[in-house]
Tab-separated table of N, CA and C in Angstrom:
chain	number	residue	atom	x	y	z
Z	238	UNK	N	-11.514	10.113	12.685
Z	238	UNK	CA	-10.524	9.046	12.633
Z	238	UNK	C	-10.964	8.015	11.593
Z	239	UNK	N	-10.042	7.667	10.514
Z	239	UNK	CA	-10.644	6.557	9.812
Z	239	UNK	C	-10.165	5.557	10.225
Z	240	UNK	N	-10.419	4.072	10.035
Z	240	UNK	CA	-10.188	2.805	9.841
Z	240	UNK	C	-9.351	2.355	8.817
Z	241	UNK	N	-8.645	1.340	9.176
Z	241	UNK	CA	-8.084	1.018	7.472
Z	241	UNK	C	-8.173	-0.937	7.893
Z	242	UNK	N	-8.496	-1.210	6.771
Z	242	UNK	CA	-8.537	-2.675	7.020
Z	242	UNK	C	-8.125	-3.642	5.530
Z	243	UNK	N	-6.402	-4.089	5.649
Z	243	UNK	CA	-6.061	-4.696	4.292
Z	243	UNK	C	-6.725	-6.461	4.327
Z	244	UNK	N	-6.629	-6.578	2.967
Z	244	UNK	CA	-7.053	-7.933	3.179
Z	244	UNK	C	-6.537	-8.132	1.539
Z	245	UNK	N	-6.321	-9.409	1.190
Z	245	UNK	CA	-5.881	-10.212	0.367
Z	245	UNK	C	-4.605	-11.041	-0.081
Z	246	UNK	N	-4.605	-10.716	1.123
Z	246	UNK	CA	-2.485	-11.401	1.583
Z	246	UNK	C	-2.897	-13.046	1.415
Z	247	UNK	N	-2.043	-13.658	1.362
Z	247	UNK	CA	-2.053	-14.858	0.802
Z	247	UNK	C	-0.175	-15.812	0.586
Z	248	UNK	N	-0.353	-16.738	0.892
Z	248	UNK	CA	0.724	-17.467	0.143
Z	248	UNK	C	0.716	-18.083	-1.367
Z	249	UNK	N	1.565	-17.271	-2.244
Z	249	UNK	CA	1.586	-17.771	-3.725
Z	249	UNK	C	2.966	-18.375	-3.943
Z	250	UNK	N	2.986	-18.567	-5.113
Z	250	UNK	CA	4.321	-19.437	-5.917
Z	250	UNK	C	5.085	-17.907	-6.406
Z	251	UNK	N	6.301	-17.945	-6.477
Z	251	UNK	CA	6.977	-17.349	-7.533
Z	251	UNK	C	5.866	-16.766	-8.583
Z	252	UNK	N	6.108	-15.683	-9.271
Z	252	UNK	CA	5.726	-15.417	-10.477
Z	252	UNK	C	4.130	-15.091	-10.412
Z	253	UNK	N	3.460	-15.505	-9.053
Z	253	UNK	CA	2.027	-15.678	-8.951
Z	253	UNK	C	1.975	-14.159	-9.213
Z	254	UNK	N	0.485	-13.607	-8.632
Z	254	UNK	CA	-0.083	-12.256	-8.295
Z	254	UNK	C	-1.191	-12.276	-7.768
Z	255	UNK	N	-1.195	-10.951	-6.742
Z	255	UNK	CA	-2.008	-10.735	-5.896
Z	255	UNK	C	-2.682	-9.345	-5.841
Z	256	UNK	N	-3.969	-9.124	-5.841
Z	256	UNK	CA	-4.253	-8.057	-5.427
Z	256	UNK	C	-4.757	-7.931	-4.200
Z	257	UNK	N	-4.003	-7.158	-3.351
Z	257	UNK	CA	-4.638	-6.390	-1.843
Z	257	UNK	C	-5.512	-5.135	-1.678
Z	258	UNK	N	-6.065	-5.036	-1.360
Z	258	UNK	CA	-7.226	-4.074	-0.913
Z	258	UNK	C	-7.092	-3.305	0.482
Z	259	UNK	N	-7.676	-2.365	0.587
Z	259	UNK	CA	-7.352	-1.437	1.796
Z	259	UNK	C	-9.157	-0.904	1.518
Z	260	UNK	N	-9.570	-1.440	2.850
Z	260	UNK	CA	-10.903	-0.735	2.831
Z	260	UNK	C	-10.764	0.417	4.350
Z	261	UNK	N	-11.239	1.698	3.660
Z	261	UNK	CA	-11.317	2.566	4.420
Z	261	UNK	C	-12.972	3.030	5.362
Z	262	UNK	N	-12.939	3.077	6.325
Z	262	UNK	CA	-14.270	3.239	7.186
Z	262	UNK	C	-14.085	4.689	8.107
Z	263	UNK	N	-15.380	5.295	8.145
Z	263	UNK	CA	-14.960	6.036	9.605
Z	263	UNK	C	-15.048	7.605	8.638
Z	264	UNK	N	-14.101	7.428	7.658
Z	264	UNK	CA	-13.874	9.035	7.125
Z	264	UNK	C	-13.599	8.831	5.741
Z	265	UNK	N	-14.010	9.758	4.759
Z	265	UNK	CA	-14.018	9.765	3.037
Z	265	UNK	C	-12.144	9.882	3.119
Z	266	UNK	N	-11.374	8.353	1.938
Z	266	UNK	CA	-10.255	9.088	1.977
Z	266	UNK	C	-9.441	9.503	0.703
Z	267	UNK	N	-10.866	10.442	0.033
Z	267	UNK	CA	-11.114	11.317	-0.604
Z	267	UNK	C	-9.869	12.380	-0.724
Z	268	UNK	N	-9.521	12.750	0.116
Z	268	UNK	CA	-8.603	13.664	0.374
Z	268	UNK	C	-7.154	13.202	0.855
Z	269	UNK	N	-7.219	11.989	1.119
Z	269	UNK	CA	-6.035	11.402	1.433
Z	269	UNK	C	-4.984	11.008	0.654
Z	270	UNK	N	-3.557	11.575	0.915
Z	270	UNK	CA	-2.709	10.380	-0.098
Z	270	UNK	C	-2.733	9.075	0.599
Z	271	UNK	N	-2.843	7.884	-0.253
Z	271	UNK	CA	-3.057	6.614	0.399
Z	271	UNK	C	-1.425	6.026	0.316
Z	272	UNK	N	-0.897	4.811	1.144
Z	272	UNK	CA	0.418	4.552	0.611
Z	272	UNK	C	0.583	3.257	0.864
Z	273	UNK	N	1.379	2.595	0.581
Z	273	UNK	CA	1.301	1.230	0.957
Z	273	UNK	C	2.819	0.990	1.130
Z	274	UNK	N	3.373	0.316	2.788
Z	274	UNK	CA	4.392	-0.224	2.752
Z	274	UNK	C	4.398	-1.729	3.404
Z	275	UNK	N	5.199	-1.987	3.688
Z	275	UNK	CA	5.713	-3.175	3.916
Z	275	UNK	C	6.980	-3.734	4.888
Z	276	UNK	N	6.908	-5.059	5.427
Z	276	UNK	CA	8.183	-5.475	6.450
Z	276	UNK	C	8.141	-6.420	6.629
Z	277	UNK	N	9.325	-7.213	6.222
Z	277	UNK	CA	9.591	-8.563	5.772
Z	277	UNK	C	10.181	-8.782	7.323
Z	278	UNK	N	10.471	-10.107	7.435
Z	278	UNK	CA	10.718	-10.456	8.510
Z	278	UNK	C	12.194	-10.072	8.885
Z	279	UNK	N	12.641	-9.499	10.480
Z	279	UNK	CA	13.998	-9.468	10.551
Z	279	UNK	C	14.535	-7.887	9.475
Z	280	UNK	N	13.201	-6.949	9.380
Z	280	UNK	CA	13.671	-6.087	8.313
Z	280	UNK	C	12.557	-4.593	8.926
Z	281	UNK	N	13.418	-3.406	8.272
Z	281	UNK	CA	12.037	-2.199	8.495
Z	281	UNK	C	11.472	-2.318	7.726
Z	282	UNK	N	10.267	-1.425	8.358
Z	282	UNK	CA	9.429	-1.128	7.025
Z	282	UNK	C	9.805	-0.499	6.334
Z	283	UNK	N	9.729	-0.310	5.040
Z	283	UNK	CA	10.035	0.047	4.018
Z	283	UNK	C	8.752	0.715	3.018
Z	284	UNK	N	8.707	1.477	2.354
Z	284	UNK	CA	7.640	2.489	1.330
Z	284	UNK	C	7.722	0.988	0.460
Z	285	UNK	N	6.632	1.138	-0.389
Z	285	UNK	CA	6.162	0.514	-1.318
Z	285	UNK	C	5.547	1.676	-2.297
Z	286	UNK	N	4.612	2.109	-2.318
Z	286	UNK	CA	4.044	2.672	-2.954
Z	286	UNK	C	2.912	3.551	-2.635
Z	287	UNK	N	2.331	4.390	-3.614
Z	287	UNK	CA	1.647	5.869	-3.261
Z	287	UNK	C	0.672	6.206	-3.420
Z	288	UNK	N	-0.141	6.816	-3.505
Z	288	UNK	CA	-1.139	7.718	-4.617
Z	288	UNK	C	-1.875	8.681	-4.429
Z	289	UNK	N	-1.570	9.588	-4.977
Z	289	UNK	CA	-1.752	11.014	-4.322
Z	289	UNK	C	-3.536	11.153	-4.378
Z	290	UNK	N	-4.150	11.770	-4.119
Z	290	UNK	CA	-5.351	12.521	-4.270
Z	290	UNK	C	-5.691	12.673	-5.852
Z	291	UNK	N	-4.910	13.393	-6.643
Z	291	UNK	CA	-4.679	13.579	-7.830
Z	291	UNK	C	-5.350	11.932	-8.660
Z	292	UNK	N	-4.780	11.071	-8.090
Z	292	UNK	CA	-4.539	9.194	-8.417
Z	292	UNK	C	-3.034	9.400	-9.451
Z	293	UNK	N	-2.091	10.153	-9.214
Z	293	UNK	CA	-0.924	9.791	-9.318
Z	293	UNK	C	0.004	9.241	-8.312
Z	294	UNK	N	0.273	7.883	-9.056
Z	294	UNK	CA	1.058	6.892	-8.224
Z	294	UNK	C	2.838	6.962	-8.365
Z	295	UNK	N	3.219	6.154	-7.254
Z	295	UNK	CA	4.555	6.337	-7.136
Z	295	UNK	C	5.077	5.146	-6.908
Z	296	UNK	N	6.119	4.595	-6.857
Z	296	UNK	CA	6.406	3.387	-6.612
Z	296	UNK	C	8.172	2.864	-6.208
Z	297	UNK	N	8.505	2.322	-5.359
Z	297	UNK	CA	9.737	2.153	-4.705
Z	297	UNK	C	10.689	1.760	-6.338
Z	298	UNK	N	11.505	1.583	-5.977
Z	298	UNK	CA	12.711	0.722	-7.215
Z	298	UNK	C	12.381	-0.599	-7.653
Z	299	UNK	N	12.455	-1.274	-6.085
Z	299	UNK	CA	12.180	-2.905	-6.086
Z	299	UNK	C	11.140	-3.326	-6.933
Z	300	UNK	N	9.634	-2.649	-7.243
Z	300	UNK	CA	8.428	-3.047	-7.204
Z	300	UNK	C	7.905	-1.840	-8.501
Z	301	UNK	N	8.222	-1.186	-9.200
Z	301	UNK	CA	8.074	-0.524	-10.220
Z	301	UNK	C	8.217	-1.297	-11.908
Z	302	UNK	N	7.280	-1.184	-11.990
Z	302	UNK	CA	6.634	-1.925	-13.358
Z	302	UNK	C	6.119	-3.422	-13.125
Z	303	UNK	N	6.009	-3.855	-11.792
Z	303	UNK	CA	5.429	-4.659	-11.406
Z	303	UNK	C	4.126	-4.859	-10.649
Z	304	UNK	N	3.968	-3.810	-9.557
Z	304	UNK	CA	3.007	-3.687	-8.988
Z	304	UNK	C	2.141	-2.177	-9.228
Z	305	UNK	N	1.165	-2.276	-9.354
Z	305	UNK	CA	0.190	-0.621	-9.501
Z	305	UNK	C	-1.015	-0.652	-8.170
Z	306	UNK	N	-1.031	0.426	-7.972
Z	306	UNK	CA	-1.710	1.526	-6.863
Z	306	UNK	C	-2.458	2.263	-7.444
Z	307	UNK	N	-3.416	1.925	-7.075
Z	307	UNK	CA	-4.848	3.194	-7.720
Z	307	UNK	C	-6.013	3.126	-6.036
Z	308	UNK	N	-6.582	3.974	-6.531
Z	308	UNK	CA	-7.956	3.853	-5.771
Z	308	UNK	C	-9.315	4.104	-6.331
Z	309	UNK	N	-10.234	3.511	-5.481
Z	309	UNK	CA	-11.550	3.904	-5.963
Z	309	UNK	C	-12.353	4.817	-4.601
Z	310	UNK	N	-12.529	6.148	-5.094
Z	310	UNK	CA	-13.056	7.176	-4.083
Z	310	UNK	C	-14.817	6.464	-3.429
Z	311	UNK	N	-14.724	6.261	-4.562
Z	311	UNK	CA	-16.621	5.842	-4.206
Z	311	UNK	C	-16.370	4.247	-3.373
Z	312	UNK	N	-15.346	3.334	-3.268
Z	312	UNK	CA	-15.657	2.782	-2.684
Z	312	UNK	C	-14.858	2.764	-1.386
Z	313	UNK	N	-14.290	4.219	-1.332
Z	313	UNK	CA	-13.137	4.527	-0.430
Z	313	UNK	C	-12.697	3.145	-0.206
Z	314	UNK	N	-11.596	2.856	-1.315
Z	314	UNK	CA	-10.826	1.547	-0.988
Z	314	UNK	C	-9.682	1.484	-1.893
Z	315	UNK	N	-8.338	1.945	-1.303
Z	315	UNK	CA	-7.365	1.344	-1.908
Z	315	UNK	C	-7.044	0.340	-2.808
Z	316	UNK	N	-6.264	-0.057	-3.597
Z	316	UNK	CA	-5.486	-1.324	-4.480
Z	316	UNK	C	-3.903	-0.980	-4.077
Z	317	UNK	N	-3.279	-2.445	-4.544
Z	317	UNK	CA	-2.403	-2.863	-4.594
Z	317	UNK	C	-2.313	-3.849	-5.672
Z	318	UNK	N	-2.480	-3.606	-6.810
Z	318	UNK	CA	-2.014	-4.863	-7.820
Z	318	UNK	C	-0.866	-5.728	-7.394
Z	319	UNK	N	-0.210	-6.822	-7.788
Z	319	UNK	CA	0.782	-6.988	-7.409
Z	319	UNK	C	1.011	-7.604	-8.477
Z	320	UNK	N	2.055	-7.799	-9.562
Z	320	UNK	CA	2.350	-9.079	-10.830
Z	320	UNK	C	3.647	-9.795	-10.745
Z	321	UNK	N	3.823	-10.587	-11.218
Z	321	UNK	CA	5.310	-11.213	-11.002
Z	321	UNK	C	6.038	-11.553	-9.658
Z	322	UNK	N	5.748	-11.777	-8.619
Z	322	UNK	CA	5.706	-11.797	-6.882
Z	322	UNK	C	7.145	-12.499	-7.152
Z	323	UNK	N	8.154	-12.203	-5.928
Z	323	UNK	CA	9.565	-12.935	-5.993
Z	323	UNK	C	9.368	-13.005	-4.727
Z	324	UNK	N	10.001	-14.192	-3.819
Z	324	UNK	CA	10.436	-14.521	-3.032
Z	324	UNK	C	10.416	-12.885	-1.790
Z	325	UNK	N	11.379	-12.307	-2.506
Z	325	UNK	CA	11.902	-10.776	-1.371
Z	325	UNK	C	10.503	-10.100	-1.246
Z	326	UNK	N	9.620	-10.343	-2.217
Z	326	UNK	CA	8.232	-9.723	-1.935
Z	326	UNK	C	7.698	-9.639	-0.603
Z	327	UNK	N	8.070	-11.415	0.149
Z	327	UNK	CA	7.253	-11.601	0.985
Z	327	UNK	C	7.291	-10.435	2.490
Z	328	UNK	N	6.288	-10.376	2.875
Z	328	UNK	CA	6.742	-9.196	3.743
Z	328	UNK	C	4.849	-9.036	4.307
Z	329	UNK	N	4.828	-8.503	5.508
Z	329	UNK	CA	2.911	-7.942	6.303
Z	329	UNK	C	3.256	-6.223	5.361
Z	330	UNK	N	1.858	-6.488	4.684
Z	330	UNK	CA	2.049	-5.473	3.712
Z	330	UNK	C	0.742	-4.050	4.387
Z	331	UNK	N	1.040	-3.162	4.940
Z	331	UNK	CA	0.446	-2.470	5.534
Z	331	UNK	C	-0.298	-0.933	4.453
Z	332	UNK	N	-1.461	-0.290	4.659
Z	332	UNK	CA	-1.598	0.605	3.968
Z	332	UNK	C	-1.892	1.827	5.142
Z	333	UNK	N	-1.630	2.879	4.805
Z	333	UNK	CA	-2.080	4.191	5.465
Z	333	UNK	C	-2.093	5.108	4.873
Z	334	UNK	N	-2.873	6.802	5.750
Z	334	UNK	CA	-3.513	7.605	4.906
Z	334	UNK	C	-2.698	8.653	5.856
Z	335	UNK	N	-2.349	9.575	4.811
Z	335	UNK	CA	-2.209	10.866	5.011
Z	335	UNK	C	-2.870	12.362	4.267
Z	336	UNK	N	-3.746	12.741	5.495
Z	336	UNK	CA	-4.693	13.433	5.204
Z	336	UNK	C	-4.561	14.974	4.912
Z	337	UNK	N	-2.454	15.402	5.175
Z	337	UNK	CA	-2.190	16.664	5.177
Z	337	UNK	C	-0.863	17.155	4.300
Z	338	UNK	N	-0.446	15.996	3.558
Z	338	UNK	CA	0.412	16.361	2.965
Z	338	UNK	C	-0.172	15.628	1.705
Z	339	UNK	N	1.303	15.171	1.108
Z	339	UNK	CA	1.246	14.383	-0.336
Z	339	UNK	C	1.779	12.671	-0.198
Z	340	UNK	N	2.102	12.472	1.180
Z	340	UNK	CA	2.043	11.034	1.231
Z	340	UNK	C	3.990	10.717	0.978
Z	341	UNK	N	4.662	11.794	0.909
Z	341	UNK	CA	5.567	11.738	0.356
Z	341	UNK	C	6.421	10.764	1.610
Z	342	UNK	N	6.508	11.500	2.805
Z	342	UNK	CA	7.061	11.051	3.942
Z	342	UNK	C	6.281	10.391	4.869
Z	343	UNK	N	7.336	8.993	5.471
Z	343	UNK	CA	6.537	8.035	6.014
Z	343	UNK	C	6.009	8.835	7.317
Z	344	UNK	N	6.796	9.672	7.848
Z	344	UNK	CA	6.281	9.967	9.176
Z	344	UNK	C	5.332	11.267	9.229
Z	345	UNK	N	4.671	11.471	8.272
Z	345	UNK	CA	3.379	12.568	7.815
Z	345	UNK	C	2.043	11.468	7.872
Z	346	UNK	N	2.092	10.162	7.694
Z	346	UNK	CA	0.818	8.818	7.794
Z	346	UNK	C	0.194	9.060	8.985
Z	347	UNK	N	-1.162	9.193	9.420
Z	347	UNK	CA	-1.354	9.757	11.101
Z	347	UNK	C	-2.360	8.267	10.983
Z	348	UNK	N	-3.051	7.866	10.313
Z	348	UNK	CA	-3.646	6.477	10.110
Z	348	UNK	C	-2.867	5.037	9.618
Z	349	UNK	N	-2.935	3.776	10.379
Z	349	UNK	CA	-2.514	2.467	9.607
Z	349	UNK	C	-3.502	1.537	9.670
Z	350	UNK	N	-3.337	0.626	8.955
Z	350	UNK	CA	-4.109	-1.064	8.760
Z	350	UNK	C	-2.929	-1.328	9.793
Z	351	UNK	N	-3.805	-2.637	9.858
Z	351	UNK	CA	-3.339	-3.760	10.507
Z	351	UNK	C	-2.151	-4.539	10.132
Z	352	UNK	N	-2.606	-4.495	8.964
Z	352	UNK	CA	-1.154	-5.356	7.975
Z	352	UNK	C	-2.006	-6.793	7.240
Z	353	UNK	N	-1.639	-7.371	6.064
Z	353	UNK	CA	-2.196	-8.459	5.738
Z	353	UNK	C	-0.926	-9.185	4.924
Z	354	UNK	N	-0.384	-10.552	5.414
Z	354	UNK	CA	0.726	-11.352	5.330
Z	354	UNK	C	1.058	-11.632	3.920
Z	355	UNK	N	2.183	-11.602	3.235
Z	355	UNK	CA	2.420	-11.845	1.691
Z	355	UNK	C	3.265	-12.909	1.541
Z	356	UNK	N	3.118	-14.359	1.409
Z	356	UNK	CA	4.408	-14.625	1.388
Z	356	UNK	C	4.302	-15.369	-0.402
Z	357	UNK	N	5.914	-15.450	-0.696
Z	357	UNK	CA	6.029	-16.171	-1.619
Z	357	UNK	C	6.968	-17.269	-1.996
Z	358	UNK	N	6.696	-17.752	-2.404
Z	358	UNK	CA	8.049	-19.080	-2.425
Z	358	UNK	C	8.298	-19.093	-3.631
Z	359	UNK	N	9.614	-19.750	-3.506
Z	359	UNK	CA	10.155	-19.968	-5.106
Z	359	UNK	C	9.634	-21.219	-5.665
């Protein structure tokens, strides 16, 4: 069983940026597609973004050419870049691992974080 633990949520301005982190414990997630979604208040969760094993990333509509997803194996720890933050950004931004597919579908994730809070103001 791994752990997942996000951290770098924060309240910024408009336009700010943030990077979040996903530290993984417990199990290498080496083999994992990692993914990162999100849920704004009064809303589902929703996909954000991907990254396969490979480190090819994927990314929703909303948040494409704005935010990037990579990982680092050696420090089994996710990213979340984030650039240009709008208001609709704000949202508990959650990461999880799926250890048997490609990360494609939300309900293949058998691991989550906790969630770490995003908000932004105009």
């Amino acid at each position: 069983q791994v752990q997942l633990v996000e951290s770098g949520g924060a309240s910024v301005q408009a336009g700010d940026s943030l990077r979040l982190s996903c530290a993984a414990s417990g199990r290498t997630i080496r083999n994992a597609a990692m993914g990162w979604f999100r849920q704004g208040p009064g809303k589902e969760r929703e996909f954000v973004a991907r990254v396969r094993r490979s480190g090819d990333s994927y990314y929703a509509d909303s948040v494409r050419g704005r935010f990037t997803c990579s990982r680092d194996n050696i420090k089994n720890t996710v990213y979340l870049q984030m650039n240009s933050l709008k208001p609709e950004d704000s949202a508990v931004y959650y990461c999880a691992a799926d250890f048997l597919g490609s990360g494609l579908y939300e309900r293949d994730y058998d691991s989550w974080g906790q969630g770490t809070q995003v908000t932004v103001s105009s």
